[in-house]
Short mmCIF file of C-alpha atoms in Angstrom, two decimals:
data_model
loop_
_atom_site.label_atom_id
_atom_site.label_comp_id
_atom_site.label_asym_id
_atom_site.label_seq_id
_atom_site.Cartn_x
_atom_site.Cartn_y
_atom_site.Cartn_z
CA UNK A 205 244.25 -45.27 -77.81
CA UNK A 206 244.49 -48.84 -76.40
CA UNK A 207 242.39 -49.94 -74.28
CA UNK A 208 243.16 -53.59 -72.37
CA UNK A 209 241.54 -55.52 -70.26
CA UNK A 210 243.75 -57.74 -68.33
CA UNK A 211 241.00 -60.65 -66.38
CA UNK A 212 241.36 -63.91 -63.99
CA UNK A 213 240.72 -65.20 -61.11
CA UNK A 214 241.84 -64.23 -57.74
CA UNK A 215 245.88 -64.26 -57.23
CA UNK A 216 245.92 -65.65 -60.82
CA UNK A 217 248.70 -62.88 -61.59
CA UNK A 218 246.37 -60.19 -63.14
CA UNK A 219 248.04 -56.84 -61.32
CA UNK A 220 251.27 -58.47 -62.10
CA UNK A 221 250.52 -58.92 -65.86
CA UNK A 222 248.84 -55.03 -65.92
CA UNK A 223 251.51 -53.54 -64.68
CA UNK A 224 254.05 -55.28 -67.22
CA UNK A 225 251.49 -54.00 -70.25
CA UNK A 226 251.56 -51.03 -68.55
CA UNK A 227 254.85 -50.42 -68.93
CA UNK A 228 255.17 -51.29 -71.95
CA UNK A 229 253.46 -47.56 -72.96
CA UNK A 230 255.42 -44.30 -73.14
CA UNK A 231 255.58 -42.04 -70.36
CA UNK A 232 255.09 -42.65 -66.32
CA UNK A 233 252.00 -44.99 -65.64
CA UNK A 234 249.76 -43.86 -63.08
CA UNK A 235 248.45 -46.42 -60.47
CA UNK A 236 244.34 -45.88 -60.00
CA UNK A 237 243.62 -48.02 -57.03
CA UNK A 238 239.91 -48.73 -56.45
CA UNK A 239 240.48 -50.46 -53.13
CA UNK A 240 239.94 -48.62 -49.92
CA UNK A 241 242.00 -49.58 -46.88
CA UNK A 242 238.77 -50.38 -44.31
CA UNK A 243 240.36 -53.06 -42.72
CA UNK A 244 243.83 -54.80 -41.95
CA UNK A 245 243.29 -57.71 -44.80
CA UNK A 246 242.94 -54.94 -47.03
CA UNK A 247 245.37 -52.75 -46.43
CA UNK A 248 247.70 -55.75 -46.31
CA UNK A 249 247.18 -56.58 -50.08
CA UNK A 250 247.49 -52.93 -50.75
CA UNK A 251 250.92 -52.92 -48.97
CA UNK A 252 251.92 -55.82 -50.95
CA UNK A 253 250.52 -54.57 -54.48
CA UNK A 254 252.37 -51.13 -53.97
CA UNK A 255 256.04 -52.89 -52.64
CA UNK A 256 255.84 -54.69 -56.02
CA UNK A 257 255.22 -52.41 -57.96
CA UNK A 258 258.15 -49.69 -56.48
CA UNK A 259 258.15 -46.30 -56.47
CA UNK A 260 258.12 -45.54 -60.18
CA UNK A 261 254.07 -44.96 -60.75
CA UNK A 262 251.73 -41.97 -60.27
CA UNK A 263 249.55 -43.23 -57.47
CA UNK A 264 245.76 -42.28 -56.81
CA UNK A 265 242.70 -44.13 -55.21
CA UNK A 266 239.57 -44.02 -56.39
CA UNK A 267 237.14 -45.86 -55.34
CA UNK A 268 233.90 -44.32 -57.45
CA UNK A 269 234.90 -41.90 -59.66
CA UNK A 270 236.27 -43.56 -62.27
CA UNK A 271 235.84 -41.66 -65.34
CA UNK A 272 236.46 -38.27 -63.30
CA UNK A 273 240.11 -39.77 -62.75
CA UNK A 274 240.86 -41.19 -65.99
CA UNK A 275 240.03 -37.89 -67.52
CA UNK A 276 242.20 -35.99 -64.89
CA UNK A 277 244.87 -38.33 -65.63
CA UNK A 278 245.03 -37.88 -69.25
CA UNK A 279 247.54 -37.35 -71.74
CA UNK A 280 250.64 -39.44 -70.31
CA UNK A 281 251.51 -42.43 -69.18
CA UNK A 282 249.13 -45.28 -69.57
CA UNK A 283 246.23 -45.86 -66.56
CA UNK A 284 246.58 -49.40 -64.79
CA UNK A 285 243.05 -49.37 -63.31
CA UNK A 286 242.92 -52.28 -60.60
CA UNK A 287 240.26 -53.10 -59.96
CA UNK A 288 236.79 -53.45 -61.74
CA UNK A 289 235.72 -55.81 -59.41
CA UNK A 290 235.71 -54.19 -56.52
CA UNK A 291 235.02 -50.37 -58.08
CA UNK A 292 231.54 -52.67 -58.62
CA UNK A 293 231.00 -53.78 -54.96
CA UNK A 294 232.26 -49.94 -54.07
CA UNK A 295 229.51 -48.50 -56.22
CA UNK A 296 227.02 -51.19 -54.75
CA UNK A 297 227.86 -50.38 -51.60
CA UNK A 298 227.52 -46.63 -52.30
CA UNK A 299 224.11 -47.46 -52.99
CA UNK A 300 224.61 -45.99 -56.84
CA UNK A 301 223.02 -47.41 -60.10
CA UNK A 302 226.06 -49.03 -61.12
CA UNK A 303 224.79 -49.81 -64.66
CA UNK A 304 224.76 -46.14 -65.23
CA UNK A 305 228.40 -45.79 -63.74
CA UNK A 306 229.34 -48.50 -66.08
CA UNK A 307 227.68 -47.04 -69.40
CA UNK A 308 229.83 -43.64 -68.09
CA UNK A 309 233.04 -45.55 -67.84
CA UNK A 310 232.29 -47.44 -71.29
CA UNK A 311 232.27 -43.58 -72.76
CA UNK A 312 234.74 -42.13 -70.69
CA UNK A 313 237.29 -45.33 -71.88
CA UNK A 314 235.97 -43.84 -75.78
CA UNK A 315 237.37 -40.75 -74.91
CA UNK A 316 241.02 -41.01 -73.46
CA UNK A 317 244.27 -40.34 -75.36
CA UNK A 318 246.57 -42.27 -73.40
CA UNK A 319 246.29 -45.96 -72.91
CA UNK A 320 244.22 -47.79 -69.91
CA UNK A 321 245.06 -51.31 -68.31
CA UNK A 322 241.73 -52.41 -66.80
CA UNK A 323 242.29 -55.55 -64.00
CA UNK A 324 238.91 -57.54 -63.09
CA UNK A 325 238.07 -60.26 -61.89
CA UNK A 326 236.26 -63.63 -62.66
CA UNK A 327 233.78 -64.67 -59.99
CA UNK A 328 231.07 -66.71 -62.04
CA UNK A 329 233.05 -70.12 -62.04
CA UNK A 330 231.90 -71.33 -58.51
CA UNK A 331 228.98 -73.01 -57.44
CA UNK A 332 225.83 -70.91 -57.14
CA UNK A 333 225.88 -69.35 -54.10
CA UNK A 334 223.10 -69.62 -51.34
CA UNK A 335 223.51 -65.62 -51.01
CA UNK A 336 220.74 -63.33 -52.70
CA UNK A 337 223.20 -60.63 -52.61
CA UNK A 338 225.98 -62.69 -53.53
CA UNK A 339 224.46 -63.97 -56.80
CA UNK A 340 223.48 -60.45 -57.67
CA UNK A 341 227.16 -59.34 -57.21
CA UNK A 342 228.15 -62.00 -59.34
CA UNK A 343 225.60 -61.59 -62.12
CA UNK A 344 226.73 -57.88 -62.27
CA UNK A 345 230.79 -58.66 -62.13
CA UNK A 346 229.86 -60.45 -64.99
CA UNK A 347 227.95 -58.12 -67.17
CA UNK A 348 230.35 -55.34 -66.48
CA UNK A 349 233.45 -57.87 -67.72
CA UNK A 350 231.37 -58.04 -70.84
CA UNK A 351 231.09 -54.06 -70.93
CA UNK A 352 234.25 -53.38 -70.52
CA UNK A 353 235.54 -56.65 -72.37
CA UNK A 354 233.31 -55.23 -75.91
CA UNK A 355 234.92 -51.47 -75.27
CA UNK A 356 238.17 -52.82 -75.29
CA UNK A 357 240.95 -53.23 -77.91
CA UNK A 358 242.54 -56.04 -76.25
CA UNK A 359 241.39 -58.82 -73.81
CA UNK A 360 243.48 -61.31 -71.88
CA UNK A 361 242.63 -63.99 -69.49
CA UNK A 362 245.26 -64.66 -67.04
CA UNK A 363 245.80 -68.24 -65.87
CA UNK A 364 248.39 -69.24 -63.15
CA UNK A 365 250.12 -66.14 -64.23
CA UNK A 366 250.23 -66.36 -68.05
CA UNK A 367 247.98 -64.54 -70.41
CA UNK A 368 245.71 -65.95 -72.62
CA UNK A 369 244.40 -63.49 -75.10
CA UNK A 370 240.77 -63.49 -75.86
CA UNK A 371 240.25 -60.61 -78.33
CA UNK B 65 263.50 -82.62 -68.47
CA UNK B 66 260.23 -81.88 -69.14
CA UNK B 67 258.28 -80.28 -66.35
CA UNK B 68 254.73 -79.69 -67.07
CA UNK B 69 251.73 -78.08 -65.18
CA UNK B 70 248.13 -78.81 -65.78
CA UNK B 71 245.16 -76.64 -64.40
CA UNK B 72 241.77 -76.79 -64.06
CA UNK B 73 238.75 -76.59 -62.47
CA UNK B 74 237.42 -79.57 -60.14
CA UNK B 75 236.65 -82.62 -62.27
CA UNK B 76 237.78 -80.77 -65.57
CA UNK B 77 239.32 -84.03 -66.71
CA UNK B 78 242.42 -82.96 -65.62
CA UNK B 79 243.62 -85.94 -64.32
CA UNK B 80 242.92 -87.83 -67.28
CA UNK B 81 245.03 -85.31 -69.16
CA UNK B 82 247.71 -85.76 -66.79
CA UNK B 83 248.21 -89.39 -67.22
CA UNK B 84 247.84 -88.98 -71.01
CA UNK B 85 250.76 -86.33 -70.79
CA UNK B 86 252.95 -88.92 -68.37
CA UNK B 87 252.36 -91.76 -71.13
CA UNK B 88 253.89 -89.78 -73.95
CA UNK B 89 257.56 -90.21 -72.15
CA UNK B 90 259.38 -93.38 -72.11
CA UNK B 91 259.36 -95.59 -69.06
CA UNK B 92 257.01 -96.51 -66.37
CA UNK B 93 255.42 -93.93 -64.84
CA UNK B 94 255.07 -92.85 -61.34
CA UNK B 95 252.06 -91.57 -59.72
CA UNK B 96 252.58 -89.52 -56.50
CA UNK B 97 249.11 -88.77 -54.59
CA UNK B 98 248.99 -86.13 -52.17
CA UNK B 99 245.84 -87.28 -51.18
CA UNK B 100 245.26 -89.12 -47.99
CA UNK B 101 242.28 -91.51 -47.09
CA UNK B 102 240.82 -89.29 -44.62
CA UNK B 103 237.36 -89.90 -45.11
CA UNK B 104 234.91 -92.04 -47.18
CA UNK B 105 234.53 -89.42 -49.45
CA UNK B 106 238.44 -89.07 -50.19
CA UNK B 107 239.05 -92.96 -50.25
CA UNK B 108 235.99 -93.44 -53.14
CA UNK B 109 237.87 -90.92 -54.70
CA UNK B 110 241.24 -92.19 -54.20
CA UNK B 111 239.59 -95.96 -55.53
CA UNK B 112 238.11 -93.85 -58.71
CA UNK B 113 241.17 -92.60 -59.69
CA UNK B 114 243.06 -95.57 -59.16
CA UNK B 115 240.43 -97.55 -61.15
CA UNK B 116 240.76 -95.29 -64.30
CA UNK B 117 244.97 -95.48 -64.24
CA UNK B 118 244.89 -99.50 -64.01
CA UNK B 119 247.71 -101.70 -62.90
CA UNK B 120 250.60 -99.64 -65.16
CA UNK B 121 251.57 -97.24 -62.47
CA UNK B 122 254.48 -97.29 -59.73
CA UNK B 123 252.86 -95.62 -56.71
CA UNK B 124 253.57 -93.84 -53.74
CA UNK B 125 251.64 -91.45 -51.24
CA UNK B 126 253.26 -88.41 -49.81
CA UNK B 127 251.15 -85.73 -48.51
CA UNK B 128 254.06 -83.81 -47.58
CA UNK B 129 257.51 -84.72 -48.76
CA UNK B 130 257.03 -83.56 -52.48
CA UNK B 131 260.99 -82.60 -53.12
CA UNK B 132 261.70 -86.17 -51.33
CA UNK B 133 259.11 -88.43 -53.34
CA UNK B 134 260.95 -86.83 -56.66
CA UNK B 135 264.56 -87.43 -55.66
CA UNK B 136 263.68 -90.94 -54.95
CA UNK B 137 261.64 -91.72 -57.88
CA UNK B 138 264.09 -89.86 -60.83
CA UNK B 139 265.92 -91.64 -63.33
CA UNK B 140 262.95 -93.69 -64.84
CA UNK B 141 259.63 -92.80 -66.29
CA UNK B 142 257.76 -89.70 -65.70
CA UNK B 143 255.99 -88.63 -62.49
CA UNK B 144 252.36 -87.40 -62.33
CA UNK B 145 251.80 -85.48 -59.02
CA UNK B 146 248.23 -85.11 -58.10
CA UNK B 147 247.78 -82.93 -56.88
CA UNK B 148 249.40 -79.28 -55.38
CA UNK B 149 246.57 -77.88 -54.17
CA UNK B 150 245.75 -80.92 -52.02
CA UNK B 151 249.90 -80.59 -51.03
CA UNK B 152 249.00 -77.32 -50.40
CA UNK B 153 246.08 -77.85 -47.85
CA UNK B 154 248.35 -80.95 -45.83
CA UNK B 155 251.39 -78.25 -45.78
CA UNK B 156 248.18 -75.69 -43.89
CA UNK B 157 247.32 -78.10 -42.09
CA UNK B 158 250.53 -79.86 -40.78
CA UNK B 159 251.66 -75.72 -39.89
CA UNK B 160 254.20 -75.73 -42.38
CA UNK B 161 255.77 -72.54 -44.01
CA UNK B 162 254.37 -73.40 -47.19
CA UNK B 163 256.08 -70.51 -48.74
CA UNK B 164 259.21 -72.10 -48.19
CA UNK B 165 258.29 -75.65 -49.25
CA UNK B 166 256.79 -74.28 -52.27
CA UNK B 167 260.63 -73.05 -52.53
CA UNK B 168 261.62 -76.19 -51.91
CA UNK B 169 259.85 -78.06 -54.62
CA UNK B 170 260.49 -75.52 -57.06
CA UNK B 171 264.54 -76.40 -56.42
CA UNK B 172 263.87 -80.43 -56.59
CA UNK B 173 261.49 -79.51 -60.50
CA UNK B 174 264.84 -77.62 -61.82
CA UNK B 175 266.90 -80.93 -60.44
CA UNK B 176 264.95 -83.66 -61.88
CA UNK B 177 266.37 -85.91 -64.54
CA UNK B 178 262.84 -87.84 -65.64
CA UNK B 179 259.60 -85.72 -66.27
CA UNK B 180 257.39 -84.26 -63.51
CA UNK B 181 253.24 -84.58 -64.36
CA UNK B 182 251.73 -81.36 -61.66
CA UNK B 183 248.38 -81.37 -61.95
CA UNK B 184 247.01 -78.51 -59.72
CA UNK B 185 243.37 -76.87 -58.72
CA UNK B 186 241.84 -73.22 -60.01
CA UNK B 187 240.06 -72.42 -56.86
CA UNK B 188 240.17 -68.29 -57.25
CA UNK B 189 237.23 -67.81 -59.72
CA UNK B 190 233.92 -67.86 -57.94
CA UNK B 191 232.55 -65.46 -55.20
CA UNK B 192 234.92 -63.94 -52.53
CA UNK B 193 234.58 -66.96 -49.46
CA UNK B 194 233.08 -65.14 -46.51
CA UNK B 195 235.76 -67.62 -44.15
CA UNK B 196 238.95 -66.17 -43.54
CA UNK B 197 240.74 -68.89 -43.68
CA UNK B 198 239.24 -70.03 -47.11
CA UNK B 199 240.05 -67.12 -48.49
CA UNK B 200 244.32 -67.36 -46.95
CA UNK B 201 244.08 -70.66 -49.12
CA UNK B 202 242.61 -69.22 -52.11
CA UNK B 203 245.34 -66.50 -52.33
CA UNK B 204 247.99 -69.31 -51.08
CA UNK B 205 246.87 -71.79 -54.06
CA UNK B 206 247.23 -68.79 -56.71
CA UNK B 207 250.56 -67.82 -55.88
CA UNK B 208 251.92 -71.49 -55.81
CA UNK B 209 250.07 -71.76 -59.32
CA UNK B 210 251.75 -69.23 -60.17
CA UNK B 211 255.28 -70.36 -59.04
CA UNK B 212 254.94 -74.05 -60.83
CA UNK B 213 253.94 -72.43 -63.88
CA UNK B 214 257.09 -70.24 -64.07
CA UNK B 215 259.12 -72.99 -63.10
CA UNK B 216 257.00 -75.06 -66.04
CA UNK B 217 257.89 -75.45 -69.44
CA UNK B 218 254.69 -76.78 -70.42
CA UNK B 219 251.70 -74.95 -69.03
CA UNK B 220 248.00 -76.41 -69.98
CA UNK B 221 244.51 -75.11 -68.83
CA UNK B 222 241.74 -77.72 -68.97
CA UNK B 223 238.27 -77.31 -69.78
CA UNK B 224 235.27 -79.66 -70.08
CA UNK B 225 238.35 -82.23 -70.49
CA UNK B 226 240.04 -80.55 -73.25
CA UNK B 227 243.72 -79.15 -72.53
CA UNK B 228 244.00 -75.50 -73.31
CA UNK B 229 247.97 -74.39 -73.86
CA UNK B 230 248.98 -71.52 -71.87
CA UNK B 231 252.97 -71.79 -71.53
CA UNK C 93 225.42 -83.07 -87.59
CA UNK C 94 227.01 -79.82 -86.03
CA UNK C 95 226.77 -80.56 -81.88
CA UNK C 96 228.49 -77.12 -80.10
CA UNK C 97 229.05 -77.04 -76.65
CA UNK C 98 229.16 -73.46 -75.00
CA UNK C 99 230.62 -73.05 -71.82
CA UNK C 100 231.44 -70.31 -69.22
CA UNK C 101 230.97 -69.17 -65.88
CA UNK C 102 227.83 -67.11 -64.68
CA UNK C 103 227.10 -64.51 -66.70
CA UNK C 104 230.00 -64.83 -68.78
CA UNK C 105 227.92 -64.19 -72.10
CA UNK C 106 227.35 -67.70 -72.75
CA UNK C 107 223.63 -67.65 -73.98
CA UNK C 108 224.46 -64.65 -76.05
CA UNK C 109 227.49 -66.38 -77.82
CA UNK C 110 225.11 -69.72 -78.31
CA UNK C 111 222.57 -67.92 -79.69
CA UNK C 112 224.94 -66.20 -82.31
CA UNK C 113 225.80 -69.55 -83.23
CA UNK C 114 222.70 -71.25 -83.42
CA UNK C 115 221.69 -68.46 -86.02
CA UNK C 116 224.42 -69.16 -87.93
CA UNK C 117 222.82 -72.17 -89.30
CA UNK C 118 219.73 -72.73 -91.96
CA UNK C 119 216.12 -72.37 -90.51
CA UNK C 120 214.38 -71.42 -87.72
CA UNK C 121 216.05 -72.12 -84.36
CA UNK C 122 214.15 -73.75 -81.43
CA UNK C 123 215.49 -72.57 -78.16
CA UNK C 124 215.05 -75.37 -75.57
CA UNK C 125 214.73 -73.74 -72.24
CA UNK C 126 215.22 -76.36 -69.26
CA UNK C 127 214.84 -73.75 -66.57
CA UNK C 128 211.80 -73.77 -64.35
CA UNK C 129 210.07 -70.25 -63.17
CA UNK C 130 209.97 -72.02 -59.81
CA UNK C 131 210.37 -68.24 -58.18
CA UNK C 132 210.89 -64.66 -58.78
CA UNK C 133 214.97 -64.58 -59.39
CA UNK C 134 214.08 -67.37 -62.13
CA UNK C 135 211.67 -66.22 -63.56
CA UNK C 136 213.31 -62.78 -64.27
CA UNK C 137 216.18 -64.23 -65.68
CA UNK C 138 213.32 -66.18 -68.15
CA UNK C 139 212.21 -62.72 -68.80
CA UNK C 140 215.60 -61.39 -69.50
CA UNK C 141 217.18 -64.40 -71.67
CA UNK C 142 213.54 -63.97 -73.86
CA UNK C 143 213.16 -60.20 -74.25
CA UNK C 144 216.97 -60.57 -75.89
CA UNK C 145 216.10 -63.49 -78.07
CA UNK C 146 213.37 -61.68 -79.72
CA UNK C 147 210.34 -63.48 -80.92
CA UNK C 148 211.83 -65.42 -83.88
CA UNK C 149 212.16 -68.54 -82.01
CA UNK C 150 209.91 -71.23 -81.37
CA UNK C 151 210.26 -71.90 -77.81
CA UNK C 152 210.07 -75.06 -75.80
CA UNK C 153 210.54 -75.82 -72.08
CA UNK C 154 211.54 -78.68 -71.31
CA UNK C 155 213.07 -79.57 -67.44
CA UNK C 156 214.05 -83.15 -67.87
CA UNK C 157 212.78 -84.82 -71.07
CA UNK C 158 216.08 -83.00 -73.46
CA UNK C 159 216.67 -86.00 -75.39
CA UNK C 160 213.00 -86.51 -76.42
CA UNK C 161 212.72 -83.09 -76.89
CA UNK C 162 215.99 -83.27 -79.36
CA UNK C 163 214.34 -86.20 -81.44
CA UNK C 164 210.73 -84.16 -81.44
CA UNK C 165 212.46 -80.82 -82.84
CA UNK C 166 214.70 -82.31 -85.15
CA UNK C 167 214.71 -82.25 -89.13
CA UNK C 168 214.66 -77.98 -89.30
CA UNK C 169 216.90 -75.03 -87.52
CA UNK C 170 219.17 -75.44 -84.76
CA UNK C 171 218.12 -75.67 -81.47
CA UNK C 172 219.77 -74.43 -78.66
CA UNK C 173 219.67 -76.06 -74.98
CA UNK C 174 219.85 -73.30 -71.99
CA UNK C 175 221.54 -74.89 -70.36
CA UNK C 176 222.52 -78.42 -69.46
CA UNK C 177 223.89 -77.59 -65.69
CA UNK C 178 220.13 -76.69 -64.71
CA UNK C 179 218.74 -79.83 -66.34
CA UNK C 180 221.44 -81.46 -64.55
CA UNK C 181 219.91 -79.79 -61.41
CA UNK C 182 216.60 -81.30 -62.53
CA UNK C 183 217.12 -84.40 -62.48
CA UNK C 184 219.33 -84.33 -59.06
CA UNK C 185 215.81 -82.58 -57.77
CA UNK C 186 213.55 -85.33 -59.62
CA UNK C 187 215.66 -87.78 -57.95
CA UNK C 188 216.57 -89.25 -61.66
CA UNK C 189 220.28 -91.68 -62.18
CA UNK C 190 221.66 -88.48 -64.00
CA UNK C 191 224.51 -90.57 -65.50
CA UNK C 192 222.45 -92.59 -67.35
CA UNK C 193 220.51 -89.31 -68.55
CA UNK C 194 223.02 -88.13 -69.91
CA UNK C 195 224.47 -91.21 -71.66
CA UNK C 196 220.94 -90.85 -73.36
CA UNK C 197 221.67 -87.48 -73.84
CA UNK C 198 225.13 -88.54 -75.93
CA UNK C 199 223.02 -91.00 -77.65
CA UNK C 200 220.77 -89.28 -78.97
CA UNK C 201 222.90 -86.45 -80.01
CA UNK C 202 224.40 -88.97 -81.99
CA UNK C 203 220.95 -89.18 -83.63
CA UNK C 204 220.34 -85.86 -85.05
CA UNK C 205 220.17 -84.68 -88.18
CA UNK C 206 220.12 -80.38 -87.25
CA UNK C 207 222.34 -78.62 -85.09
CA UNK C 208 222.37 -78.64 -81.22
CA UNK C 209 223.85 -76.18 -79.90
CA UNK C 210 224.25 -76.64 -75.85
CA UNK C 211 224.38 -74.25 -72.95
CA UNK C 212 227.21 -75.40 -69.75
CA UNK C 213 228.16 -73.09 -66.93
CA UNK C 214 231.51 -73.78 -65.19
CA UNK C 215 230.84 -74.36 -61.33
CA UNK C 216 234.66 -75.74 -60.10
CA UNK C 217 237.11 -73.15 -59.68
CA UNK C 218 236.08 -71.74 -56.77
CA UNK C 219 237.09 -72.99 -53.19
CA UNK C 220 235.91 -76.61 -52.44
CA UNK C 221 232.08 -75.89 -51.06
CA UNK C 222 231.48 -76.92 -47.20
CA UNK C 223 228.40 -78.48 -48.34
CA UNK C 224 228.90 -82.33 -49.62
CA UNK C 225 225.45 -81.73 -52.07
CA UNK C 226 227.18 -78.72 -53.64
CA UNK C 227 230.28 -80.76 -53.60
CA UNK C 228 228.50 -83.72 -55.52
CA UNK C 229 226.88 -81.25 -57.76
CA UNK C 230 230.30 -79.95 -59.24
CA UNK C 231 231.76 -83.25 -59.46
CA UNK C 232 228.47 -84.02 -61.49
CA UNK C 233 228.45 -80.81 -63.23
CA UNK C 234 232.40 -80.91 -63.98
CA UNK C 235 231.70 -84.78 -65.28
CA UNK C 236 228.30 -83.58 -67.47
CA UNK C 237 230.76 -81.03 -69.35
CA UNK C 238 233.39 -83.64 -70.00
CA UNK C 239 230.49 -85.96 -71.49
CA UNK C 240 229.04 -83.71 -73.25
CA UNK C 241 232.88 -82.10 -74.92
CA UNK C 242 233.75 -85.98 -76.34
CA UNK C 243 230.24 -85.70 -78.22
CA UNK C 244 230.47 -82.86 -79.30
CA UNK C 245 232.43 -81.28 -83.13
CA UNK C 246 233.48 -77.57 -81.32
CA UNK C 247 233.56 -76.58 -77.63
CA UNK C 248 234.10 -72.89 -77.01
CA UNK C 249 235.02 -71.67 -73.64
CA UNK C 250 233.53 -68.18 -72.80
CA UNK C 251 235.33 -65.16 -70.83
CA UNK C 252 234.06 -61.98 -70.91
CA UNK C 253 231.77 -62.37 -73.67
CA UNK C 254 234.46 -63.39 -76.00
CA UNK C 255 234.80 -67.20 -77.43
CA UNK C 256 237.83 -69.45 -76.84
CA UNK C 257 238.08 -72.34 -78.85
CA UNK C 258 239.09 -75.37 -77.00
CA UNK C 259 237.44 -77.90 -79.56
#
């Protein structure tokens, strides 16, 4: 079944453009929602994501376990999973071997029936930054776009709101 | 008329490409900087660009008025604005709802008679900012991407100089 | 002859896409390495970028000497420059006029008689640095990838592993 990753930069329209692709698979979508609400800018966003979306999706966050709620979720609607990017810093924070958590999302994605919208995000197009940690982050974010981006059926690359499809 | 948005990276060569865009309408064209001669860094860039254009060009600085500037310059050639996300960061920093004079300009593009030339700034693909406030204007300067670019006919994506069609 | 330019942000599968491309022409490619193992991070990332390649490359580093290196390798395979935006880092370090490195740079691939394929990361869509050396390095870098895309026959831009054409 398809498989589509949706990728940008920040507030370049990426949920947005998920959601619509979404949609546009049979059956009620279900919303997985990797962020956690730890603090007010957070929850703020989610807030925002969820009021734009409506009332009209299967909601569930998860922020690790990934291909444990893709399989649980299987067999309807299509998955919007948003997003990668921070499942990534969730893992890293979780102190797990996120390359491992990758390779098991690569064969979960194999394995589903109904579709999945993946939303990540591009964070290698800055200046290098002084950060260890943060250029580690970013060398991973990448890698796993790649993962996920040679998995996939589809690829798009959202710019100021429109898609530009890459594969 | 024609309303067209170009995007890019810093020093993608997107102003080049705007000016080439606001040549191929009849006319003389009108360039509208946003910038202001703050600093010595800002005025040698100001004097760069100006160098590049030549003579050719009716000019005219507003770091805030956007909707005003194109009222009073329709009816001829095209206007090149240069750019938003500088608009953007004098709307911030004059405490201006920029919400609502993003609004505002989006009105005054579906009004204009002549062209309208936006070149704008990517600033959402590198590492989260750790500031606060760099991060407000990173999520403000995606959104009012994406507003121009629905408003936009023409929607281009520059990289390495080379224009990219998104819209 | 064929001159490819290959850019991307960080980790974006840039090297991997070049190197698909350089062995896509006649002959034995040369892989031009200007990255110094100055410390441990760099010197991994040698490691990493080798044990990929494989060993059917002759290898050369070369930090700041590219266009004699170009005119030394010439007359067999392709050879493949990782990547210009740490040369250009070179020279800022050697305290070199970097503009007139690379008009030598143009020049001389002008000159060659193989393939060059070239390595460029994209360092300006994140949020304007605080630092006016970063600054002046993406203005440099952004200016190095528009010289470097006039030379050149094809420029591919590179998301998520996957190749856009923009040349």
């Amino acid at each position: 079944m398809a498989i589509i990753l949706i990728t940008g930069g920040a507030r370049s329209g990426k949920s947005a453009r998920a959601e619509i692709r979404a949609w546009g698979f049979a059956g009620q979508p279900v919303y997985i929602a990797t962020a956690e609400p730890l603090d007010s800018e957070m929850s703020d966003r989610i807030a925002k994501h969820r009021a734009r979306r409506g009332q009209d999706w299967r909601e569930r966050e998860t922020p690790l376990e990934l291909a444990t709620a893709l399989a649980e979720t299987d067999g309807g609607g299509a998955r919007l999973v948003d997003c990668l990017t921070l499942w990534l810093s969730n893992l890293m924070h979780a102190e797990r071997d996120w390359t491992e958590e990758a390779a098991k999302l690569v064969d979960a994605l194999g394995r589903q029936q109904s579709p999945v919208v993946l939303v990540s995000n591009e964070v290698g197009s800055g200046i290098v930054p002084d950060n260890a940690l943060a250029r580690q982050f970013r060398d991973a974010a990448g890698q796993l776009n790649q993962m996920i981006a040679r998995a996939a059926d589809e690829v798009e690359f959202v710019v100021a709101g429109l898609p530009l499809r890459v594969k």
